[in-house]
Coordinates of C-alpha atoms and ligand atoms in Angstrom, one line a residue:
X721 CA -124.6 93.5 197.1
X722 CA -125.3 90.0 198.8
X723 CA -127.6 89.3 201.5
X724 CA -125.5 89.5 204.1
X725 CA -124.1 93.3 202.7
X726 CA -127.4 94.1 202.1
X727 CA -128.7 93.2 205.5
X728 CA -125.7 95.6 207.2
X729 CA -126.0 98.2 205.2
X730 CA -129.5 98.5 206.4
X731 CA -128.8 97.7 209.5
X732 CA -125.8 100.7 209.3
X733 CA -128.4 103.5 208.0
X734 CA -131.0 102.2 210.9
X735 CA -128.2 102.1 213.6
X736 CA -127.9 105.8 215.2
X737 CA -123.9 105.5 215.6
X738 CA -123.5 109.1 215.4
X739 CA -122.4 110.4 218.9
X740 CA -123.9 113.8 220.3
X741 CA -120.9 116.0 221.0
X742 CA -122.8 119.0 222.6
X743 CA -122.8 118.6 226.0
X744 CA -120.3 117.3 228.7
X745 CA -121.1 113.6 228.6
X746 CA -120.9 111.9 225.0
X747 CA -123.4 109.1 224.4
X748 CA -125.1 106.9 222.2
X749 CA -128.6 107.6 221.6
X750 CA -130.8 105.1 222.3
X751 CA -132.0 102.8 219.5
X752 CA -134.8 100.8 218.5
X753 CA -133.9 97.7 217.3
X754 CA -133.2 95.0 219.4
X755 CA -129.5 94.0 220.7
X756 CA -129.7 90.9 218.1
X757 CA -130.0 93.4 215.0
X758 CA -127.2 95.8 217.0
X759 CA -125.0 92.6 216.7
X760 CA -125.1 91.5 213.9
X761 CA -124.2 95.4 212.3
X762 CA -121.2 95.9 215.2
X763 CA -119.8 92.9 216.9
X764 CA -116.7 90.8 215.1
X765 CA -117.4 87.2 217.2
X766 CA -114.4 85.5 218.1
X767 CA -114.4 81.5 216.9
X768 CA -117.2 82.0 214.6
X769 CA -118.1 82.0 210.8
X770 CA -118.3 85.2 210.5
X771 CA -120.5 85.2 207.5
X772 CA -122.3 82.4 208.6
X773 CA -123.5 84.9 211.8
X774 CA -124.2 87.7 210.0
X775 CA -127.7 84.9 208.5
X776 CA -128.3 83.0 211.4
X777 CA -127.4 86.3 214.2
X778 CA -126.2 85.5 217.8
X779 CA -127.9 84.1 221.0
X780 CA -128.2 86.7 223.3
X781 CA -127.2 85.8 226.9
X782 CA -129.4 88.2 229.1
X783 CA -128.2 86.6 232.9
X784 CA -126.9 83.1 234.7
X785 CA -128.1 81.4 237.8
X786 CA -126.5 78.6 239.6
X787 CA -125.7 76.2 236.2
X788 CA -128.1 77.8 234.0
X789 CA -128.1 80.5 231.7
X790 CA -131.1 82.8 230.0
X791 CA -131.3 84.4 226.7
X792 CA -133.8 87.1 225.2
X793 CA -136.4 85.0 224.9
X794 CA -136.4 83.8 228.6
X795 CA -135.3 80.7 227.9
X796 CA -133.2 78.7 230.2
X797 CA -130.1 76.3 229.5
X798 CA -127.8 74.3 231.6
X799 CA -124.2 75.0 230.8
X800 CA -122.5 72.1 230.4
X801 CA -119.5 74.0 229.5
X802 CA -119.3 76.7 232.4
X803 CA -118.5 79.2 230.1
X804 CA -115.6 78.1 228.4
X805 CA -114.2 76.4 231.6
X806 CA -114.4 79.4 233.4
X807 CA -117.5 79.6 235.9
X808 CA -116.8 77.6 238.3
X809 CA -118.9 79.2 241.1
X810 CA -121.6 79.9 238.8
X811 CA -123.2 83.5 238.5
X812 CA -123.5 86.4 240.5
X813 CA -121.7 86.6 243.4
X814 CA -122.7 89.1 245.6
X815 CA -119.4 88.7 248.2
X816 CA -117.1 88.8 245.2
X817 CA -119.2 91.6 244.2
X818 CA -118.6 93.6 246.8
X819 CA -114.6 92.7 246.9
X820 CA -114.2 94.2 243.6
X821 CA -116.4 97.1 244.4
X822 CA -114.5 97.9 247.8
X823 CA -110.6 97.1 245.6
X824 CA -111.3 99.5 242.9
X825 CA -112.3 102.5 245.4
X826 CA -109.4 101.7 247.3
X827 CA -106.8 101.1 244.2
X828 CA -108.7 101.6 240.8
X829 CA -105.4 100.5 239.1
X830 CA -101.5 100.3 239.3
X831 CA -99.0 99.1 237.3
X832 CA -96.5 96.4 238.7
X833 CA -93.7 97.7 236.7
X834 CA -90.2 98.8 237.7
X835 CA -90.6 97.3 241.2
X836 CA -94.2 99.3 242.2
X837 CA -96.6 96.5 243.9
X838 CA -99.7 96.7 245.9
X839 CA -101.1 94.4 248.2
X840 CA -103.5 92.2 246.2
X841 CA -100.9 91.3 244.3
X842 CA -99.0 90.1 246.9
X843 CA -101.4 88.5 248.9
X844 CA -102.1 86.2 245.8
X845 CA -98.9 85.5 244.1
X846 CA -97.9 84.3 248.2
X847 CA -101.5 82.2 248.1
X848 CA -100.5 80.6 244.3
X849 CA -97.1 79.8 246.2
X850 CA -99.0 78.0 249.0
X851 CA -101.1 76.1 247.0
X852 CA -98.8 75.3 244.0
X853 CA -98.5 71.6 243.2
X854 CA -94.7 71.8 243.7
X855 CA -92.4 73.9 245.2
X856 CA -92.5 77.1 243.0
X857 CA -90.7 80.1 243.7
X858 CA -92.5 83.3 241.8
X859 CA -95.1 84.5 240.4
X860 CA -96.0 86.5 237.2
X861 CA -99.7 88.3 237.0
X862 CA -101.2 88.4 233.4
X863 CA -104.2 88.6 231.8
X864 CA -105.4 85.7 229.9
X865 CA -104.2 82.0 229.2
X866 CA -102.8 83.4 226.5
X867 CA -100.3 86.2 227.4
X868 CA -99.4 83.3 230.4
X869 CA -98.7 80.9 227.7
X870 CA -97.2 83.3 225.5
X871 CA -94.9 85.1 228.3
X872 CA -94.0 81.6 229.8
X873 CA -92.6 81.1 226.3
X874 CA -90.3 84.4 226.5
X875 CA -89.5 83.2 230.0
X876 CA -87.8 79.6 228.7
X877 CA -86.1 81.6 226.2
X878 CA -84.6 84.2 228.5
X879 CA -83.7 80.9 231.1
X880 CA -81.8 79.4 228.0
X881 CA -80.1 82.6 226.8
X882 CA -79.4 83.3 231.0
X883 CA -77.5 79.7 230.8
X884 CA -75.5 80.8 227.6
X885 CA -77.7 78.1 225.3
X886 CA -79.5 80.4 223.1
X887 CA -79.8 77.7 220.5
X888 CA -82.3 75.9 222.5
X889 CA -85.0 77.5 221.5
X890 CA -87.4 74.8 220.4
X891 CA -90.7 74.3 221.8
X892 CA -92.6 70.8 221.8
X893 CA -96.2 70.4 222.1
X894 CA -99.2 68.2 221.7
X895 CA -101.4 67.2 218.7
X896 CA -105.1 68.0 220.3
X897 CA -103.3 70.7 222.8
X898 CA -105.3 74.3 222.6
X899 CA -102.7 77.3 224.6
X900 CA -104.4 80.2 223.3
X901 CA -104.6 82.8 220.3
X902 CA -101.9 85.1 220.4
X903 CA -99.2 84.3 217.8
X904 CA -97.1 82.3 220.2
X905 CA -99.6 80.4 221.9
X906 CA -101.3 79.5 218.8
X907 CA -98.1 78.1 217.4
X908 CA -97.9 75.9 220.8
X909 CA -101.6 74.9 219.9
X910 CA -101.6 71.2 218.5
X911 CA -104.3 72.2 215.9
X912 CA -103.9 73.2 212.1
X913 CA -106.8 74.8 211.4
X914 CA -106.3 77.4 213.8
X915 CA -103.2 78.0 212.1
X916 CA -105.0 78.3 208.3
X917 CA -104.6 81.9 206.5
X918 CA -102.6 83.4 209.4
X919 CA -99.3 82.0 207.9
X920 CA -98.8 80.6 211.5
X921 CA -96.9 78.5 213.2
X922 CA -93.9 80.1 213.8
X923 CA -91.0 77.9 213.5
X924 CA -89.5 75.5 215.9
X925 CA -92.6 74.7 217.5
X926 CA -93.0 71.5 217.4
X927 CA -96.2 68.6 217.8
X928 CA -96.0 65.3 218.7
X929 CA -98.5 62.8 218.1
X930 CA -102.4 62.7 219.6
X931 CA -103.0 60.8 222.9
X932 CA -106.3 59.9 221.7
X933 CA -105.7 55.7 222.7
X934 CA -109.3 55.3 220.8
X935 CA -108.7 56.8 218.0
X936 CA -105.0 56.1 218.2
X937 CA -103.7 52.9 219.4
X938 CA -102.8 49.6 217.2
X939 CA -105.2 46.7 217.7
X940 CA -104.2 45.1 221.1
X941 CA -102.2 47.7 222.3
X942 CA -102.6 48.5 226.6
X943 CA -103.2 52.1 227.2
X944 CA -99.7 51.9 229.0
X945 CA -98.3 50.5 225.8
X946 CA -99.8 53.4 223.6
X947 CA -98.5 55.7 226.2
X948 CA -94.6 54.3 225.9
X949 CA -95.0 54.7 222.1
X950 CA -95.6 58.3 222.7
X951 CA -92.9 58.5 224.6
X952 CA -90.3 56.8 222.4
X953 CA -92.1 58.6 219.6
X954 CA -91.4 61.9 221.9
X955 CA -87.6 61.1 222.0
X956 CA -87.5 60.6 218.6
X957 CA -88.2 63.6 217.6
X958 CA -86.0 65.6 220.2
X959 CA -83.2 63.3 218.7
X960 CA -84.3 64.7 215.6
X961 CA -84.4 67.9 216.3
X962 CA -81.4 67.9 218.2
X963 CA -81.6 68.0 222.1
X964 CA -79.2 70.8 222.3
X965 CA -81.8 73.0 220.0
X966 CA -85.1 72.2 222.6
X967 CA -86.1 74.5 225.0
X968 CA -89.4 73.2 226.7
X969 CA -92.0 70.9 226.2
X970 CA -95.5 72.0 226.9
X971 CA -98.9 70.0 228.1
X972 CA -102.0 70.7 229.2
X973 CA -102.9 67.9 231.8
X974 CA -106.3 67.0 230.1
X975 CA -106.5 68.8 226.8
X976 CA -110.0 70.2 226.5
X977 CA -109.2 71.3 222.5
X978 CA -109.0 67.3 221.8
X979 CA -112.5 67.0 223.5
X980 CA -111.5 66.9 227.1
X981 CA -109.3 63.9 226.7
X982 CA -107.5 62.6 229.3
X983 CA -104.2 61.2 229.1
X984 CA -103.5 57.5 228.2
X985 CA -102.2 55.5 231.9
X986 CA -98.7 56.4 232.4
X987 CA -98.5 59.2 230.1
X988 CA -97.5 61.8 232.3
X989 CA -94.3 59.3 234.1
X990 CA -93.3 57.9 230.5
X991 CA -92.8 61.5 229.2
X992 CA -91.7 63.3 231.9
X993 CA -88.3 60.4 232.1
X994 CA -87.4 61.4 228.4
X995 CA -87.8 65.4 229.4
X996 CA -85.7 64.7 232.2
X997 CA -82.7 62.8 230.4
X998 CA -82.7 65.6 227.8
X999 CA -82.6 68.7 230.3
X1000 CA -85.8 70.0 229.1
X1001 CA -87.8 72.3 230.6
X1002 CA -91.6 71.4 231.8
X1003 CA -94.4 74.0 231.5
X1004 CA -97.7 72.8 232.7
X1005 CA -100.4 74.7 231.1
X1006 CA -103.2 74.6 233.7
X1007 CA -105.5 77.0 232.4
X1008 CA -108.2 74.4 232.2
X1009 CA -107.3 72.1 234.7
X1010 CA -106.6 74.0 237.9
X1011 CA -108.6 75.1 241.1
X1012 CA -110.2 71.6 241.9
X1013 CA -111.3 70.3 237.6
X1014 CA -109.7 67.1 238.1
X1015 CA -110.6 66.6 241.1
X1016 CA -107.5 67.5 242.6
X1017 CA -106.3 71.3 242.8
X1018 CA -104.4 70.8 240.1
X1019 CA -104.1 69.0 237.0
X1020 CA -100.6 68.5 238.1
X1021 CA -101.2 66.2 241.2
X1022 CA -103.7 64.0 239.5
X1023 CA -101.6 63.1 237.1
X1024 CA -98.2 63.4 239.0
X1025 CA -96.2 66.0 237.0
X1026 CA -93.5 67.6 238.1
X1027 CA -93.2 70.5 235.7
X1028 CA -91.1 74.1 236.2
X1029 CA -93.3 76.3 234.9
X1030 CA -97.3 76.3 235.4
X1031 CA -99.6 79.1 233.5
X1032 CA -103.3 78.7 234.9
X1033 CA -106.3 81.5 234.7
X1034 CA -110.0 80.7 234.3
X1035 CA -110.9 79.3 237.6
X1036 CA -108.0 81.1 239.1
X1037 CA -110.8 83.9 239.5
X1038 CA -114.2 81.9 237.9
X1039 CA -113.3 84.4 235.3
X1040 CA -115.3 86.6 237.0
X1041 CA -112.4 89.6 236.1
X1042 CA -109.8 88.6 233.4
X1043 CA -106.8 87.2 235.4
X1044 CA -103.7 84.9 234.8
X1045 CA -100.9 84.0 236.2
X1046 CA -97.3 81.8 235.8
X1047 CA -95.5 79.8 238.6
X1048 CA -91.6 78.8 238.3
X1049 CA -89.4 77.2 240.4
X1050 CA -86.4 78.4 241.8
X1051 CA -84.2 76.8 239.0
X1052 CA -85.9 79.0 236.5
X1053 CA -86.4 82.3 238.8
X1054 CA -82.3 82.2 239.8
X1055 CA -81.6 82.6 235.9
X1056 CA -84.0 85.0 234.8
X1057 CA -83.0 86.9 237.9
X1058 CA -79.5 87.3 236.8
X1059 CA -80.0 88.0 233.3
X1060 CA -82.4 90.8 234.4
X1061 CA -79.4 92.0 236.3
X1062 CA -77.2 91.1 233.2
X1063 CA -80.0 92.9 230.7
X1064 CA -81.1 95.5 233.0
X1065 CA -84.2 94.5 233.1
X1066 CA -86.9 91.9 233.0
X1067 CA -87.8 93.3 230.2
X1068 CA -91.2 92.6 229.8
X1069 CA -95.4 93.2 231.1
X1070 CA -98.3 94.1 230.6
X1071 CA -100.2 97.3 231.4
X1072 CA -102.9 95.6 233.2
X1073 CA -101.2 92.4 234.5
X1074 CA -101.7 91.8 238.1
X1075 CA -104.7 94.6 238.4
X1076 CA -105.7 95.2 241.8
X1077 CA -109.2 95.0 241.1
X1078 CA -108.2 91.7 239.0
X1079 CA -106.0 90.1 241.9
X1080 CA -109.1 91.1 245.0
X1081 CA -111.3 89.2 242.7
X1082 CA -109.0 86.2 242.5
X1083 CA -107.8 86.1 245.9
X1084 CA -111.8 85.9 247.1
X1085 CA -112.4 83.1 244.9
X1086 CA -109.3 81.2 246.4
X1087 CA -110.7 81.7 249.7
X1088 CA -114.0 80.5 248.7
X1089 CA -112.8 77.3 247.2
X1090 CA -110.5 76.8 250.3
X1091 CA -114.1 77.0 252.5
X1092 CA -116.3 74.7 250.0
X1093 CA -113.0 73.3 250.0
X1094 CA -113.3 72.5 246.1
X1095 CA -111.2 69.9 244.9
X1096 CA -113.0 67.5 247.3
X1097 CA -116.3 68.5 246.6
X1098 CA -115.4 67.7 242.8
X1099 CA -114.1 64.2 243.7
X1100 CA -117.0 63.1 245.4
X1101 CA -119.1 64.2 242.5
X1102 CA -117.0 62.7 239.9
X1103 CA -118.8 58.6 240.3
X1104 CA -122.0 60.5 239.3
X1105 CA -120.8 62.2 237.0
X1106 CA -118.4 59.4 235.3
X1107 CA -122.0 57.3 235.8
X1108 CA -123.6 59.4 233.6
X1109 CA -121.3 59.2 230.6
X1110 CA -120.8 55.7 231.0
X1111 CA -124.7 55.6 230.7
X1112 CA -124.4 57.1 227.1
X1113 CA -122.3 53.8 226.2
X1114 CA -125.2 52.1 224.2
X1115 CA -126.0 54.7 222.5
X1116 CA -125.6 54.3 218.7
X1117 CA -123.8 57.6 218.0
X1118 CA -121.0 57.0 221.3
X1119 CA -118.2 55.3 220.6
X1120 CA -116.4 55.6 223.9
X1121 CA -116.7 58.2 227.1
X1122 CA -113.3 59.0 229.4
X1123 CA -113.7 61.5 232.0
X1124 CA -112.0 62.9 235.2
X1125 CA -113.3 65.0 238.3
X1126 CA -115.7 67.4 236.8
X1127 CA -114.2 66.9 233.1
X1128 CA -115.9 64.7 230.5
X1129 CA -115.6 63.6 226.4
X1130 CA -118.1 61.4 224.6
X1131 CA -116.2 60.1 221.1
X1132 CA -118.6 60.5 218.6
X1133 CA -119.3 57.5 215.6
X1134 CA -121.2 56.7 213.6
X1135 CA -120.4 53.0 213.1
X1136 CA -119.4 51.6 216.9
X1137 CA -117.6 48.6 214.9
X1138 CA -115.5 50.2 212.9
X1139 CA -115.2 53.6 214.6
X1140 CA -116.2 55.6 211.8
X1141 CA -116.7 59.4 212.0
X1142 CA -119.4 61.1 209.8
X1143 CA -118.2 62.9 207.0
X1144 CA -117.5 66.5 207.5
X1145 CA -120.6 67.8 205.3
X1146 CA -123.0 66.1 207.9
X1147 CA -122.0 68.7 210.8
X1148 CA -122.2 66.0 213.0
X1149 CA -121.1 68.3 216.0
X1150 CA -123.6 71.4 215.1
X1151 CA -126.3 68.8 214.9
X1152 CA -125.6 67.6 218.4
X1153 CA -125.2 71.2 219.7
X1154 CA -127.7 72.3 218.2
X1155 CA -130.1 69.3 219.2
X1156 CA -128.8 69.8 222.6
X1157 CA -130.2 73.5 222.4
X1158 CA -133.6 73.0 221.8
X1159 CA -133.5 70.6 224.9
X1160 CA -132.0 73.0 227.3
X1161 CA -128.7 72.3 227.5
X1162 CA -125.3 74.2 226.5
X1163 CA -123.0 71.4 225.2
X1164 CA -119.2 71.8 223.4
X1165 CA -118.2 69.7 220.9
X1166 CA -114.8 69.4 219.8
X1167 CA -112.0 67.5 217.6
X1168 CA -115.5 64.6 217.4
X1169 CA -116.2 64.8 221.2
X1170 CA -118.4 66.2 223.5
X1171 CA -116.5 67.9 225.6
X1172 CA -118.0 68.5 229.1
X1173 CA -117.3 71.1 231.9
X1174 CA -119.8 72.0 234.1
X1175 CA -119.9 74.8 236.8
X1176 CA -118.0 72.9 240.2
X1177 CA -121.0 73.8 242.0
X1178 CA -122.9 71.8 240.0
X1179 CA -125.6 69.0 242.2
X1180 CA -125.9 65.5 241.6
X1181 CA -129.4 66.4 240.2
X1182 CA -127.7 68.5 237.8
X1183 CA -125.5 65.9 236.3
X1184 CA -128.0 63.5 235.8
X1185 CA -129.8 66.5 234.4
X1186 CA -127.0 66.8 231.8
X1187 CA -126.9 62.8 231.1
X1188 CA -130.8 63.0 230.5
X1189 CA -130.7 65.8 228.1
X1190 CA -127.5 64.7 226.3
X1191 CA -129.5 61.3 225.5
X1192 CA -132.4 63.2 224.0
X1193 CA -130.0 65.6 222.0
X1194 CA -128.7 62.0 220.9
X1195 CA -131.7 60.7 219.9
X1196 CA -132.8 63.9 217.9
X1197 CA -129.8 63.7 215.9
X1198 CA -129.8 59.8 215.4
X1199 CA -133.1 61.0 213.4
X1200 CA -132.0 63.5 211.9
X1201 CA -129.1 61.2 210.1
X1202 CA -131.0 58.7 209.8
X1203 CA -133.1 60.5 207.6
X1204 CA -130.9 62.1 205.1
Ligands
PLP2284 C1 -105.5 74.8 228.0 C2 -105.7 76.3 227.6 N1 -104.6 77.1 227.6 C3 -104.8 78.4 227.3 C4 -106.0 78.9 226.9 C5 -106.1 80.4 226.5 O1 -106.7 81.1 227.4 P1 -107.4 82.5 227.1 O2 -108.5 82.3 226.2 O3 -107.7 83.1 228.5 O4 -106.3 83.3 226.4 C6 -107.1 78.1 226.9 C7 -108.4 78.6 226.5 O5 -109.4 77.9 226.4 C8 -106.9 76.7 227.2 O6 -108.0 75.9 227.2

């Protein structure tokens, strides 16, 4: 056996996972070791080497407070990250607390299915209506990013097949784009080694180029000239590919899988012309980006789109119960509604989509971003925060910082002239994550970026708070490469 087989099998015989089946309640019986042992001999850990964790164990996350986080040891971190984008009003919230608490002894669950509904979910599929960047017309409760991705996906298809075109069936997305994990919205991610040993993408989805303008554009090219090359580039391929075959084409308004890259000036208008001349069908995947990010309450009005579809989740309830959701206009509703009627049925859902318990929790946070009134509060901190990164500019390992409302990426080189990166065996990322760690600070780094987004109720203090320790994370790992 190796180490690692060797260290679960211990870990198996010392674990007391029997379950006593005498009496009326059924329970594990209490064990000795300590949750980090318990882990490593029972947990499968999303996005991680799995190997790898069963030598080096997980962190254990024990509580949160405002930005920060604790583990085991008592030690404290400031999330730069909010949890994956989700904690937007930071950690425990006693009024949303007590919303859940008051939902689930009035409704503990029911199904939306074959026209049953319940209040929560009416009050806030009529609030995502309100507050929708454009006119949208319905709204479908889910779970995650994912199944919202994945089900807007079965929603274009049932549009084109309502409209007699089932040929268009093509889906275009982005290089750097991230839509989620299930089969479908892993084959709309933009990124191939999420795609290694699963035998995935599917076919007919489709992704254009990077909008990475550093790492990206010719020599002397304008931001708005990279971002009509993308275009034309994007036109090219639906001639390609046949406009008759296309059904959508989806974006993310900052992609946060690139490294929380915004999109090059004019992206967004260029792009949106060519979808528009071709009849193609706009989903705006605003699971990142919405409730107040970019400094607006959506993704979509920063950046002007103008899409038909929008899938959003995270913030939608700080995550603080799983909950997604999909808006689309009337030009998509009036189709799927008739080939419902055609079909039967919408035939389609999830068992817990649109929870009660889920939808309370949502609809509270809605309410309390309308009183801190969020997407305002996130403007006015974004000159700090956009201060901050800029402030990293000298440093030798930062090639370039963009940024928007409460979003931020710092390229990472290691030769400012040339733009080099650091070969893959230096782990230039861990290093910096890691590095960041020891100086109290929870930083991302992806696709060569640090990737920044911290809780919205973040304090000016805080941000600088995040500069100052990114800088020393810096400098530790400047050493550290320097040295080998
Ligand atoms: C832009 C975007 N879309 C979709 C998803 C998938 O969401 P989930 O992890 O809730 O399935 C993510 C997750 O990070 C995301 O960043």
């Amino acid at each position: 056996m190796n180490a690692p087989t060797q260290m679960i099998a211990r870990l198996r015989s010392a674990v007391p996972l029997q379950l006593d089946y005498g009496g009326p309640t059924i329970m594990n019986k209490p064990s000795s070791l300590t949750y980090f042992e318990r882990d490593m001999a029972s947990v499968v850990h999303p996005q991680t080497n799995l190997l790898k964790h069963l030598q080096t164990g997980p962190t254990i996350v024990t509580h949160g407070e405002g930005v920060y986080v604790y583990d085991d040891a008592g030690d404290r971190f400031l999330d730069s990250g909010a949890a994956l984008w989700c904690n937007s009003l930071g950690y425990g919230s006693e009024r949303v607390a007590r919303v859940a608490y008051e939902a689930m002894q009035k409704l503990t669950y029911f199904q939306l299915f074959r026209g049953y509904s319940h209040g929560p979910a009416i009050d806030l599929s009529e609030r995502l209506l309100q507050i929708a960047p454009v006119p949208m017309s319905k709204v479908l409760l889910q779970c995650s990013g994912s199944e919202a991705n994945d089900s807007a996906v079965k929603i274009v298809w049932y549009y084109w097949h309502g409209l007699g075109k089932p040929e268009r069936r093509k889906i275009i997305s982005r290089q750097g784009s991230y839509h989620g994990s299930t089969c479908v919205a892993i084959s709309l991610t933009g990124n191939s080694s999420y795609h290694k040993s699963f035998g995935l993408p599917f076919d007919g989805f489709i992704h254009v180029d990077s909008l990475n303008y550093y790492r990206s554009a010719k020599p002397g090219e304008t931001e708005e000239q990279f971002s009509q090359r993308l275009a034309d580039a994007l036109e090219a391929t639906i001639l390609r590919e046949g406009p008759e075959t296309v059904a959508a084409f989806w974006a993310d308004p900052v992609q946060g899988n690139a490294g929380a890259l915004p999109p090059p000036k004019g992206y967004f208008e260029k792009v949106q012309a060519v979808l528009k001349k071709y009849d193609i069908l706009f989903v705006a995947d605003e699971v990142i980006c919405g409730f107040g990010r970019t400094g607006s309450m959506w993704g979509s009005q920063t950046y002007g789109l103008q899409p038909d579809i929008i899938t959003c989740a995270k913030q939608l309830s700080a995550a603080m119960l799983p909950i997604s959701a999909i808006l689309m206009n009337e030009k998509v509703f009036d189709v799927v509604k008739n080939e419902s009627n055609k079909q039967g049925a919408f035939v389609h859902g999830f068992t817990y989509a649109g929870h009660p318990v889920a939808a309370s929790v949502a609809l509270e946070v809605l309410k309390i971003y309308d009183e801190m009134d969020i997407a305002a509060r996130v403007k006015s901190l974004e000159p700090v925060f956009l201060q901050q990164l800029d402030g990293l500019t000298d440093h030798p390992l930062v090639g370039a910082v963009s940024g928007v409302g409460l979003i931020g990426g710092v390229e990472i080189v290691k030769d400012k002239e040339t733009r080099a990166s650091f070969d893959a065996g230096v782990d230039i990322g861990g290093r910096i994550v890691e590095n960041a760690r020891k100086n109290g600070l929870i930083l991302r780094v992806a696709s060569n970026r640090i990737a920044y987004s911290p809780p919205l109720i973040i304090s000016e203090d805080e941000i600088v708070d995040i500069g100052t320790r990114t800088r020393a994370a810096l400098d530790d790992t400047l050493a550290e490469v320097r040295a080998l």
